[in-house]
Short mmCIF file of C-alpha atoms and ligand atoms in Angstrom, two decimals:
data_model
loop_
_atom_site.label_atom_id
_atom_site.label_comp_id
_atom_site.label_asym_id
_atom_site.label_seq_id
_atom_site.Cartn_x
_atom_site.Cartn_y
_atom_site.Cartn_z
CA UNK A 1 5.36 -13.73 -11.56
CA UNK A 2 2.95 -12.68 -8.57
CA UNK A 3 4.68 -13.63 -4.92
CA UNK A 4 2.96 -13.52 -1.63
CA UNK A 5 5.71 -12.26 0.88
CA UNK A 6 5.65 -14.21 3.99
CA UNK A 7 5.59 -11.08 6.34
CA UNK A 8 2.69 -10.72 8.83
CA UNK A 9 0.00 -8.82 7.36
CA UNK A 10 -0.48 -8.73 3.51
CA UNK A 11 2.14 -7.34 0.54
CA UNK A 12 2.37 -8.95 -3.02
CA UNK A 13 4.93 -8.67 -5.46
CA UNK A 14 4.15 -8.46 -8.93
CA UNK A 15 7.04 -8.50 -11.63
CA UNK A 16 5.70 -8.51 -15.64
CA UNK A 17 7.06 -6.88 -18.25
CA UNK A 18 10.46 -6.11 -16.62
CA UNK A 19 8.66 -3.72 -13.69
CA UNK A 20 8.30 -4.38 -10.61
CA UNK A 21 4.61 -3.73 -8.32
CA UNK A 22 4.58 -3.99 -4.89
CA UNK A 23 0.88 -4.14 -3.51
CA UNK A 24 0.21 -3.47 0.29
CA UNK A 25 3.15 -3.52 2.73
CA UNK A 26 2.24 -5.93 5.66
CA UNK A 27 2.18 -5.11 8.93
CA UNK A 28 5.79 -3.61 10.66
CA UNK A 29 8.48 -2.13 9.80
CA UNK A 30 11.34 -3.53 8.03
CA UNK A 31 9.69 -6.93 7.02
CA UNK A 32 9.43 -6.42 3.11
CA UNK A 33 13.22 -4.58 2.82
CA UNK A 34 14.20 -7.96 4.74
CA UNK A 35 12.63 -9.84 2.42
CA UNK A 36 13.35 -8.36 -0.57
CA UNK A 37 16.90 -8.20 0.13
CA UNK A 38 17.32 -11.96 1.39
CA UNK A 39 14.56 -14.15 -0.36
CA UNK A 40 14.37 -12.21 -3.51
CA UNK A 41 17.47 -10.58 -4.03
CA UNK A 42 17.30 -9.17 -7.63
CA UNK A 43 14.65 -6.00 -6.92
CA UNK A 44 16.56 -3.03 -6.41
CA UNK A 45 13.45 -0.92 -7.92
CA UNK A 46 10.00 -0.81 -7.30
CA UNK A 47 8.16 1.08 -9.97
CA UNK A 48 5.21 1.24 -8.10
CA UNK A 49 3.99 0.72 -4.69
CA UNK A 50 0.16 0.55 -3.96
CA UNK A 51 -1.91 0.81 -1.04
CA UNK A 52 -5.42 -0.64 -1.05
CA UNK A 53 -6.42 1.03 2.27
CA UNK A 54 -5.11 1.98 5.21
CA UNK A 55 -5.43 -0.86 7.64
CA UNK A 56 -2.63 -1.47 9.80
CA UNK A 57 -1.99 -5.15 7.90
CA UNK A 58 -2.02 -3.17 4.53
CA UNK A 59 -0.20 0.03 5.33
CA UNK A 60 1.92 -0.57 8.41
CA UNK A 61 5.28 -1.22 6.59
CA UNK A 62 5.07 1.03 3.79
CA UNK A 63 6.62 4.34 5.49
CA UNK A 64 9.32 2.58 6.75
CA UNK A 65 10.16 1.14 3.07
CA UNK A 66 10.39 4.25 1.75
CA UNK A 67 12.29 5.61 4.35
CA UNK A 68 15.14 3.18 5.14
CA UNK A 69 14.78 0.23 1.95
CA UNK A 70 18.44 0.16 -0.27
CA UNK A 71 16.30 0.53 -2.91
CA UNK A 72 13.89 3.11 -5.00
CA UNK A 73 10.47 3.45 -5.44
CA UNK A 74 9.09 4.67 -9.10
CA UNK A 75 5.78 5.87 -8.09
CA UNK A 76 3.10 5.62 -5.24
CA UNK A 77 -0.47 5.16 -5.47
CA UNK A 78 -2.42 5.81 -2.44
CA UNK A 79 -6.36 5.98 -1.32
CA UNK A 80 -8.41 8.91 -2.18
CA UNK A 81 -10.51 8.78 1.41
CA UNK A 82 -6.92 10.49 2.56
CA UNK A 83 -6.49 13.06 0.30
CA UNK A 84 -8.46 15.26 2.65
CA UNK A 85 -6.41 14.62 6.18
CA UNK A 86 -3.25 14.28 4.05
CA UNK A 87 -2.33 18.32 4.28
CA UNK A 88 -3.36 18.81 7.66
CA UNK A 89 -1.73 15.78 9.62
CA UNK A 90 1.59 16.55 7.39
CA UNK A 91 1.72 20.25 8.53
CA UNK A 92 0.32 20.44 11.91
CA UNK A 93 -0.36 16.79 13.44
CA UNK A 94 -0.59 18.56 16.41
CA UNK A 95 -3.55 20.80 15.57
CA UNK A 96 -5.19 17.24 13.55
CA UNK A 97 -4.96 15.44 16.46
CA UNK A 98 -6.26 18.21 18.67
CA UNK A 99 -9.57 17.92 16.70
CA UNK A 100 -9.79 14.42 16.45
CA UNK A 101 -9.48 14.08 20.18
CA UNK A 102 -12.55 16.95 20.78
CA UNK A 103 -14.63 14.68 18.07
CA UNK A 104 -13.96 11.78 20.33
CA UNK A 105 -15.52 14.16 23.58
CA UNK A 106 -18.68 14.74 21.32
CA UNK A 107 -18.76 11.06 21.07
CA UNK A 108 -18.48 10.37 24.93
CA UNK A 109 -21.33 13.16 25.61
CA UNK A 110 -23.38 11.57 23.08
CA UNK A 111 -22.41 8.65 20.53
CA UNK A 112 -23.85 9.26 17.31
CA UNK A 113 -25.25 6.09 15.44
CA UNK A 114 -22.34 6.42 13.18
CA UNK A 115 -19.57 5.87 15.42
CA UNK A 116 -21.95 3.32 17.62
CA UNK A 117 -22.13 1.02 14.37
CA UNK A 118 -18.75 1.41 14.14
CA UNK A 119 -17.48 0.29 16.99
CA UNK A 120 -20.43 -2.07 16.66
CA UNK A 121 -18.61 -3.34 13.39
CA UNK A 122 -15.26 -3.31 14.79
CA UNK A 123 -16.45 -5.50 17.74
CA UNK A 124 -17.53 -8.23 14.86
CA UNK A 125 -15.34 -8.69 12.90
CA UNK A 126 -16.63 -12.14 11.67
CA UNK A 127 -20.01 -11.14 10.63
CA UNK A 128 -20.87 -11.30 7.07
CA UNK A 129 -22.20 -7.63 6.78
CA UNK A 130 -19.16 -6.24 8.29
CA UNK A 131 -19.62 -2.48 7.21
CA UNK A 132 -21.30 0.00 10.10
CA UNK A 133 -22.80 2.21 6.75
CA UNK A 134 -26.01 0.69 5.54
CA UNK A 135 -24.86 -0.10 2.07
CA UNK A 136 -29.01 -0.46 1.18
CA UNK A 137 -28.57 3.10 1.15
CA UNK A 138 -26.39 3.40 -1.98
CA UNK A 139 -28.08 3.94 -5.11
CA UNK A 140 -29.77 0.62 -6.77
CA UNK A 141 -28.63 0.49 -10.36
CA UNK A 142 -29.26 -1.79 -13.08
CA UNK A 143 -25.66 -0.49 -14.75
CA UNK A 144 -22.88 -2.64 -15.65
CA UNK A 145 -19.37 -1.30 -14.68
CA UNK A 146 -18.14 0.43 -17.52
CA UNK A 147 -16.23 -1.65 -20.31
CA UNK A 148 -13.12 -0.39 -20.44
CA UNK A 149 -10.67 0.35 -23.09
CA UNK A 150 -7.80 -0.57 -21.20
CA UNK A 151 -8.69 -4.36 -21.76
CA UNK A 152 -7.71 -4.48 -25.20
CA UNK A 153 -5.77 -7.86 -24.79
CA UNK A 154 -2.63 -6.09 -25.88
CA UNK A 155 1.02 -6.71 -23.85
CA UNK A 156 1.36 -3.00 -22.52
CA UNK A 157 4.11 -2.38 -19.91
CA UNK A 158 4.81 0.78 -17.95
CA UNK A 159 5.28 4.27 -18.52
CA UNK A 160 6.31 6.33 -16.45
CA UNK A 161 5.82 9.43 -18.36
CA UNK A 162 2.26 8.78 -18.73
CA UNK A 163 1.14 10.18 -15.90
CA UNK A 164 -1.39 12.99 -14.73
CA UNK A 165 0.15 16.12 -13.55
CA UNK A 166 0.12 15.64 -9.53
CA UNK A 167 -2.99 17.02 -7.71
CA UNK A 168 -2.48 20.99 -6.99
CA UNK A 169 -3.05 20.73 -3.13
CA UNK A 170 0.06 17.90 -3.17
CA UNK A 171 1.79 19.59 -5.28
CA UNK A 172 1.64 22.56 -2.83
CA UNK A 173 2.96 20.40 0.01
CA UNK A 174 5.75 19.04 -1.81
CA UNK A 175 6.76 22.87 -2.93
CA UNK A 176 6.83 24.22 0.88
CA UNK A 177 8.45 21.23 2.26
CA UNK A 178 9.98 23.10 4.84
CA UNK A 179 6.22 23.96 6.65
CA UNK A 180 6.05 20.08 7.25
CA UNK A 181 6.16 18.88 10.97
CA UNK A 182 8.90 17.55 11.67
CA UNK A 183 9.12 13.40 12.89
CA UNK A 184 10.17 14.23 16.08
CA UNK A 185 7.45 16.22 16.80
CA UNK A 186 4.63 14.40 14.72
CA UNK A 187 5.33 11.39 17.55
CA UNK A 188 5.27 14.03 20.28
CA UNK A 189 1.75 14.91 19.06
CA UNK A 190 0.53 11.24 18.57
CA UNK A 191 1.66 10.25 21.97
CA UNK A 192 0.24 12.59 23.65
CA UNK A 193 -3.08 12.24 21.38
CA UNK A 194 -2.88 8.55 22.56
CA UNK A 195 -2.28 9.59 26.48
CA UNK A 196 -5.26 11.82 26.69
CA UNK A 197 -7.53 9.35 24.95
CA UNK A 198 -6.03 6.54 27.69
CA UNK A 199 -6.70 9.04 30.53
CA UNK A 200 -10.80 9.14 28.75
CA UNK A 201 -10.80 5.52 28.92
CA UNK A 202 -10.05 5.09 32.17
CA UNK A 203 -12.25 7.31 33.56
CA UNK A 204 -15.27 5.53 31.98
CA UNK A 205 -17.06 3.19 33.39
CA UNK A 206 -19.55 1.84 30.88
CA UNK A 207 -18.29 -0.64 27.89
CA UNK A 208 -19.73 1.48 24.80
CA UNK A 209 -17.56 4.34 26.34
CA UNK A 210 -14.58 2.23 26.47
CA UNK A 211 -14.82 0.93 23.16
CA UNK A 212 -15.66 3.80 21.54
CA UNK A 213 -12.12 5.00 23.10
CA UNK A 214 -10.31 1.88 21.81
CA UNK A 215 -11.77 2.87 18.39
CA UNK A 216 -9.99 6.12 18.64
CA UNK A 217 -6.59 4.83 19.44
CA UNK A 218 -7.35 2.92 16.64
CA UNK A 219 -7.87 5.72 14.37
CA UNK A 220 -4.85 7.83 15.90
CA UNK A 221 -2.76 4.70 14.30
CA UNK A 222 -4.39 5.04 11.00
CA UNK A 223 -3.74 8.79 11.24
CA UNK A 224 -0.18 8.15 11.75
CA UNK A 225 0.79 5.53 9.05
CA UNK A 226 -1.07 8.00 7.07
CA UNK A 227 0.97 10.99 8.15
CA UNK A 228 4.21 8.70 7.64
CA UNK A 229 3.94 7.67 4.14
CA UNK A 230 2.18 11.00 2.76
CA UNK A 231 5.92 12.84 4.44
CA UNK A 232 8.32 10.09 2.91
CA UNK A 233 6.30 10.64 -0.32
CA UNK A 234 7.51 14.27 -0.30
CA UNK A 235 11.08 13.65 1.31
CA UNK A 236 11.62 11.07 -1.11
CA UNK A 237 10.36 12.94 -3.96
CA UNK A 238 8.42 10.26 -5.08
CA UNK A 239 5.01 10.78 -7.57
CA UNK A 240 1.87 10.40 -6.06
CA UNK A 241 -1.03 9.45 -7.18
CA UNK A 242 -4.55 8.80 -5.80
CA UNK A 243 -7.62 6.34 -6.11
CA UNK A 244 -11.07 7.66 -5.30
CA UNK A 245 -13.50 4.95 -4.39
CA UNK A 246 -16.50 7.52 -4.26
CA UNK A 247 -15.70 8.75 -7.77
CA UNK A 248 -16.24 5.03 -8.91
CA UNK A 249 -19.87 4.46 -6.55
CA UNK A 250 -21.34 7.80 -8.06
CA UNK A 251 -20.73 6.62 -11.37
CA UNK A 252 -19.69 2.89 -12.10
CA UNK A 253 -17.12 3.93 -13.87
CA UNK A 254 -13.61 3.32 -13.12
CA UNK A 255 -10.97 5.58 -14.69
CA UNK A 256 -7.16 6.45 -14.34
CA UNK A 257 -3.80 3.97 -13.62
CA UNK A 258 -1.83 2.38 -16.32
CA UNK A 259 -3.64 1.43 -18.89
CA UNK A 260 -3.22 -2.22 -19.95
CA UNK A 261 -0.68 -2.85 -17.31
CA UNK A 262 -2.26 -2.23 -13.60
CA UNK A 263 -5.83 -0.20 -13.77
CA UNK A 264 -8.68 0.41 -10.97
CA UNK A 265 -11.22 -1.73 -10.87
CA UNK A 266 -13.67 0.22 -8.26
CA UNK A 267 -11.97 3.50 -8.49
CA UNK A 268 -11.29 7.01 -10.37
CA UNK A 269 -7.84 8.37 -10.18
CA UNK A 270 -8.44 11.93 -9.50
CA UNK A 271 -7.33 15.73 -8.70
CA UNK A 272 -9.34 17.36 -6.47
CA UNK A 273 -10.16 16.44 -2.67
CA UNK A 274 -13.68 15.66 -1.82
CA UNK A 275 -15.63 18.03 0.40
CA UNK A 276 -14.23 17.55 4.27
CA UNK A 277 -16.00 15.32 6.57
CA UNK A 278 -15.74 14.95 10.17
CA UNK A 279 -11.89 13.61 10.75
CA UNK A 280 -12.74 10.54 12.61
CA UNK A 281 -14.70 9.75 9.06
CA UNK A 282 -11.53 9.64 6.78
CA UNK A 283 -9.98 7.55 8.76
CA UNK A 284 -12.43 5.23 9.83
CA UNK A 285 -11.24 2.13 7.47
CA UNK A 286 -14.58 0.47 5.47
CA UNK A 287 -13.12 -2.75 4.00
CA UNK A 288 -16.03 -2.15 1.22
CA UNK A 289 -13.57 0.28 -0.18
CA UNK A 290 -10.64 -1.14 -0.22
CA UNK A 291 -9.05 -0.59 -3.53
CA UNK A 292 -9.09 -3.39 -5.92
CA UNK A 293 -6.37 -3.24 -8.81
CA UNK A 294 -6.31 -5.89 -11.88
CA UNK A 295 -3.06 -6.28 -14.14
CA UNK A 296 -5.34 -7.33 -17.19
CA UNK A 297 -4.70 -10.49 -18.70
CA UNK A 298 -3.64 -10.55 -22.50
CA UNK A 299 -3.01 -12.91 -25.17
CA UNK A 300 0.79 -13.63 -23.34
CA UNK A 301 -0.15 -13.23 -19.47
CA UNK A 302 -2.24 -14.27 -17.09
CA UNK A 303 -4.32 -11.63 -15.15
CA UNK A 304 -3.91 -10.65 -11.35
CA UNK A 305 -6.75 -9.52 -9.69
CA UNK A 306 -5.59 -7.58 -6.40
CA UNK A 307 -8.73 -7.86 -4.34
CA UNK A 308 -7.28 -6.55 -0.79
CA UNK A 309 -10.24 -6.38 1.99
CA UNK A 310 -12.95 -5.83 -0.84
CA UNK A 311 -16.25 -7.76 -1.36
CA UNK A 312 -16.17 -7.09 -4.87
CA UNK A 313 -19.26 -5.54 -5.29
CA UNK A 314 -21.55 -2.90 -3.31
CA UNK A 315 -24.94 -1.83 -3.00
CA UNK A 316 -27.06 -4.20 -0.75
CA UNK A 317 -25.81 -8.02 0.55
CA UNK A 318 -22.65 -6.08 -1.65
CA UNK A 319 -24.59 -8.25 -4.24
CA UNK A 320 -24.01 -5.76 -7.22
CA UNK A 321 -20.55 -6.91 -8.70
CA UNK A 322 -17.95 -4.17 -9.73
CA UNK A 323 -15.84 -6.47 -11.88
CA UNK A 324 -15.97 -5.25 -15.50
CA UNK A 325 -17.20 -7.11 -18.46
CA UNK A 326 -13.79 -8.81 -20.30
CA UNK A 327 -14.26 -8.64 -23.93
CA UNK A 328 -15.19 -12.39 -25.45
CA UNK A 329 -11.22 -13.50 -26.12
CA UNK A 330 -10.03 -12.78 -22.90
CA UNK A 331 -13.27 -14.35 -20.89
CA UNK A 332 -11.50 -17.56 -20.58
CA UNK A 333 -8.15 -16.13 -20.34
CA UNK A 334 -6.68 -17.50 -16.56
CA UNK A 335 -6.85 -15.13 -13.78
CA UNK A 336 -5.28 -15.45 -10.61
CA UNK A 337 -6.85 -13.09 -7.76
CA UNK A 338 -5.65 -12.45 -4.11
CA UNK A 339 -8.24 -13.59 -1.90
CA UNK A 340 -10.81 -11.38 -0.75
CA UNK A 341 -10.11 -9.98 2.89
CA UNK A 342 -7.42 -13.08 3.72
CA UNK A 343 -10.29 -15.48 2.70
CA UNK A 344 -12.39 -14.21 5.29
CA UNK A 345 -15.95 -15.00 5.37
CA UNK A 346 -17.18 -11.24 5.87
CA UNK A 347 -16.38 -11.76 1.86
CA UNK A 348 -17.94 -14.70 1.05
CA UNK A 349 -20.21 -13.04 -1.55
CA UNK A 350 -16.74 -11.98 -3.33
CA UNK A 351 -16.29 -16.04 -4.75
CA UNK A 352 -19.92 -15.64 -6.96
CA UNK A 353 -18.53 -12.50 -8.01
CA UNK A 354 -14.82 -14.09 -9.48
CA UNK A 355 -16.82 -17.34 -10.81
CA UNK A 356 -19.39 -15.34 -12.68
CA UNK A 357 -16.94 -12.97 -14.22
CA UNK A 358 -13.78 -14.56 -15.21
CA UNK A 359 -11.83 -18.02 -15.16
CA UNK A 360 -9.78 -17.32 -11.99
CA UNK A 361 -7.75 -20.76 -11.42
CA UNK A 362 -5.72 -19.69 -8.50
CA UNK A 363 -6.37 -17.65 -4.87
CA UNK A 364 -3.27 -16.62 -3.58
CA UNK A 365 -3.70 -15.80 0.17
CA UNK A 366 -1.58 -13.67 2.18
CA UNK A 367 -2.24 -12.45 5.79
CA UNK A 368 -5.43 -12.21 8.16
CA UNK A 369 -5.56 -14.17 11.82
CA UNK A 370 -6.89 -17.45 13.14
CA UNK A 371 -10.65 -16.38 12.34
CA UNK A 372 -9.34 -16.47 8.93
CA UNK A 373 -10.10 -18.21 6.06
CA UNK A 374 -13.62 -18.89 6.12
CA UNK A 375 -15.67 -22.05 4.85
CA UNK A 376 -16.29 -20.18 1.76
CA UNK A 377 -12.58 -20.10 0.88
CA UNK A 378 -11.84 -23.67 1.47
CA UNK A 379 -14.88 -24.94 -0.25
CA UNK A 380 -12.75 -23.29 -3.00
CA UNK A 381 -11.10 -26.55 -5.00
CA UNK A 382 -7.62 -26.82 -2.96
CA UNK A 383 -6.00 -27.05 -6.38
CA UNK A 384 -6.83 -22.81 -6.46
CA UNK A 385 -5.24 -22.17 -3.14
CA UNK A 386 -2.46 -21.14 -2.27
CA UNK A 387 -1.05 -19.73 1.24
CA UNK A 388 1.70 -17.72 2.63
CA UNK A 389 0.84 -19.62 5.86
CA UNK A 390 -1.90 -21.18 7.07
CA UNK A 391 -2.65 -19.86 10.27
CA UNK A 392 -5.05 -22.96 11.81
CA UNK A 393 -1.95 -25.64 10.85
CA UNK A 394 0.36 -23.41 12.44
CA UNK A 395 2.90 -23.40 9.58
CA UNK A 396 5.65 -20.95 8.95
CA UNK A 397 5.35 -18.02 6.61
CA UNK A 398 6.79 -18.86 3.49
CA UNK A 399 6.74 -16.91 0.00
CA UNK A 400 4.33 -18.19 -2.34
CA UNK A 401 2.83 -17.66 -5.32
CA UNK A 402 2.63 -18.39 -9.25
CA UNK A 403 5.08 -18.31 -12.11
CA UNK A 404 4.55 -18.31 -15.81
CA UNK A 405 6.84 -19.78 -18.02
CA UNK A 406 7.29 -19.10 -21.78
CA UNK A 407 5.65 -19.91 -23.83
CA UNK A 408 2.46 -18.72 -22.46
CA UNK A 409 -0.06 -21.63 -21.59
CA UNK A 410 -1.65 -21.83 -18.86
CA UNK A 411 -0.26 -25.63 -18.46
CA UNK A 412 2.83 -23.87 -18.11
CA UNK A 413 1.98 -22.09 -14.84
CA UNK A 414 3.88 -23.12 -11.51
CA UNK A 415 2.87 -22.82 -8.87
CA UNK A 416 5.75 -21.62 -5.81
CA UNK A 417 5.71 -22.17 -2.08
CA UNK A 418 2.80 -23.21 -0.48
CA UNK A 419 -0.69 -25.35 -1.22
CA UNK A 420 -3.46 -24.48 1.36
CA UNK A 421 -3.88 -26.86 4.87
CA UNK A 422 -6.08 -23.94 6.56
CA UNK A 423 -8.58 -27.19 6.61
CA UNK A 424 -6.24 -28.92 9.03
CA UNK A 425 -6.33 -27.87 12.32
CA UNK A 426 -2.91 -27.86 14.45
CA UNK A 427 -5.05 -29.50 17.39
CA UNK A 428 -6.09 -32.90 14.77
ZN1 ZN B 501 -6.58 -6.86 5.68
ZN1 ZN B 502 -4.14 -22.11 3.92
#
């Protein structure tokens, strides 16, 4: 069973084989424990919780469910682009912020044509190339993703034993717990981060200033939901474990999860931090790398592509698909995928990429605003879509999604909740 849970923002809930995978965790606090313990009533346990990236729609309510949820999370699995702000913004936020703040002065003096694309990018969100890095820059390659021997077609569930030995530099924060900032004064820090960048953007008078400002309380929000989770990870005790979305565009080859149960499709699960960049840079959020997780299909299950904020592909026009070749038996095997970015068209290019690579008969579409979805999405057969809520008709969240009942056939597939009317304007 995959549910979208009608919370603002996006969060999925995936049960098969008797575990339980929550992906993304919506936007506030205390939506998916409300949820969980009112509409769905039977999960006590979630054996793992991902996050695709840490937009506020994706990562806002995942501290909190760690922190104050009845029930008990297995393992986490978390972006790779933090590993390297992780240790610093859990032990002195203060000092993190600091520098992030004096990065932001540079800026003001003189905006590099980074952070002016950036904000350039952040400004439009509707446009199709919505990335401020000039993905024609990535190398051209002729290579198919990898093959990989986790799509074997065979049931596989869970286990939690099989797991790499957590990352040394984690494993050092866990073991001197009692160097970690404490909450009260991580919000001290962030406050005051936020005042002083206020006080900068008032004082400016032209509008690049000013929204190179807003960017930054932007990223101080990041920064903190960051901070939140990586310090109810260790509190919690809970395994972590991280996705590296450069790992997988050096190479094409994704590596690491749980095989035959949930694996990376555009990402290597890894050990070691990259080398540091400029802070503002790890925490800038590219929807290009959002993390995109598939629960393979097999001979009894249908397959869930988890496709977050991704295009599905990179290099230029994102054109090059990552999506790896399925071996001839499962090619026609049903897929259901999230839809790309909340069926936004910044993704359109995502739709060639699911048609040519698999038989993916349902888009299950959680979150995203007004703008959202785009003509590409409803040219989609309305048969395939499904919605939480439909923002232009105005309807109430409700939880949605697709069920599978034995025996396996795809005939036998319900769908729960909610058809798509994003077509059908409130105003009509
Ligand atoms: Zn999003
Ligand atoms: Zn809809």
């Amino acid at each position: 069973m995959l549910l979208a849970l009608p919370i603002s923002g996006e969060s999925f809930l995936l049960r098969r084989a008797g575990k339980n995978v929550l992906v993304d965790g919506g936007y506030k606090k205390d939506e998916i424990a409300h949820v969980l313990e009112h509409q769905i009533r039977d999960v006590q346990y979630l054996d793992v919780v991902v996050c695709t990236h840490g937009d506020g729609d994706h990562v806002g309510g995942l501290s909190a469910l760690l922190e104050d949820w009845v029930g008990r999370v297995g393992q986490l699995w978390l972006p790779g682009r933090w590993v390297n702000v992780v240790p610093q913004l859990a032990r002195d936020p203060a000092e993190f912020l600091n520098q992030l703040v004096l990065e932001l002065d540079a800026e003001l003096k003189k905006p590099s044509e980074e952070v002016v694309s950036m904000v350039r990018h952040a400004e439009n969100e509707g446009i199709k190339h919505n990335d401020w890095r000039d993905t024609a820059s990535l190398p051209e390659t002729n290579d198919e993703p990898a093959i990989s021997e986790w799509l074997d077609g065979y049931d596989q569930s869970l286990d939690p034993k099989d797991i790499l030995p957590e990352p040394e530099w984690f494993h050092a924060l866990r073991q001197a717990e009692e160097q970690l900032a404490s909450d009260e004064f991580a919000n001290r820090a962030f406050k005051s981060a936020r005042r002083r960048v206020k006080y900068r953007q008032k004082r400016k008078s032209s509008g690049l200033e000013i929204q190179i400002a807003l960017h930054w309380l932007g990223l101080i929000e990041t920064a903190q939901a960051i901070r939140n989770l990586a310090v109810a990870a260790i509190r919690h005790k809970i395994p972590t474990r991280w996705f590296d979305y450069e790992g997988f565009a050096k190479t094409r080859k994704a590596a690491g999860g749980a095989r035959g149960f949930l694996v990376p499709i555009n990402a290597v699960e890894q050990a070691t931090p990259p080398t540091l960049l400029a802070r503002y840079m790890h925490l800038t959020q590219i929807n290009r790398e959002s993390l995109v997780f598939l629960a393979p299909p097999t001979r009894s299950r249908f397959g869930i592509l988890f496709c977050a904020d991704s295009p599905l592909g990179d290099g230029s026009d994102f054109s090059q698909s990552f999506l790896p070749h399925l071996p001839r038996r499962l090619r026609w095997s049903p897929i259901v995928a999230t839809a790309p970015h909340h069926g936004s068209e910044s993704n359109s290019i995502a739709y060639d990429h699911l048609q040519k690579w698999a038989n993916v008969e349902v888009l299950l579409r959680a979150g995203g605003s007004t703008k959202q979805p785009g003509p590409t999405f409803l040219e989609q057969h309305r048969q395939l879509r499904l919605c939480t809520k439909c923002p232009k008709a105005g309807h109430v969240p409700m939880l949605t999604g697709v069920f599978a009942a034995a025996p396996y056939r795809w005939s036998n597939l319900i769908a729960l909740g909610r058809r798509c009317d994003c077509s059908i304007s409130r105003k009509a």
